[in-house]
């Protein structure tokens, strides 16, 4: 006799299924704890990220109008010429892990906002509109640089949280019911087999006893 999964209905396989059930239940419990920890970390990271987004949005409302004014006065080619050569920015990052998820933290970054002299541009060639746009976008870039590690951490935590939730749901809604059903089916089959064997032995003993009564020994 075999179960629907094709596994032989034996006590050994029943014991294996019970052990598998215990392992799965322990795995579900660990994943639940991981999910709870990820939720805590997600909301911990979400609060400062939301605040940073608000500050960035406010700065963007100042930077882009300043850029539009500079473009209106100097044109695209003129603004590009003022911004040449491009500037390299070096930052220091510290890497860490949260439940096996790699995250980064900005430990040091240069001050992006500079004076006119530090930009190596002549005031007479740039004008106040271009200088204002440069200053506002330097602040804007600094805010984006500070927020980038938080946003990356938040995204990775969200992805890990979604993956862990799917794993928990798969185990709870599919695998655990299957294993429990297999255990219950195997137990019923073995109990039925034992009852049939017990009845067969009783009938066999009854026949032997009946033969002794009908044919007594000399």
XYZ file of C-alpha atoms in Angstrom, residues 7 41 43 47 50 74 79 100 104 111 119-120 125 130 161 170 188 199-200 205 208:
21
model
C 5.823 6.815 -0.447
C 14.738 47.117 11.164
C 10.639 50.758 10.302
C 11.713 56.957 9.670
C 11.232 59.566 5.112
C 23.506 81.204 -20.428
C 26.092 76.043 -18.326
C 22.673 38.306 6.445
C 26.342 50.234 3.904
C 31.714 68.983 1.834
C 34.951 76.178 -8.150
C 37.730 77.823 -10.197
C 31.975 84.802 -16.643
C 24.856 80.248 -12.463
C 11.102 41.025 4.187
C 4.884 28.590 1.411
C -4.704 5.693 9.535
C -8.826 -9.758 13.111
C -7.021 -12.239 10.877
C -7.097 -18.871 16.377
C -7.724 -23.817 15.265
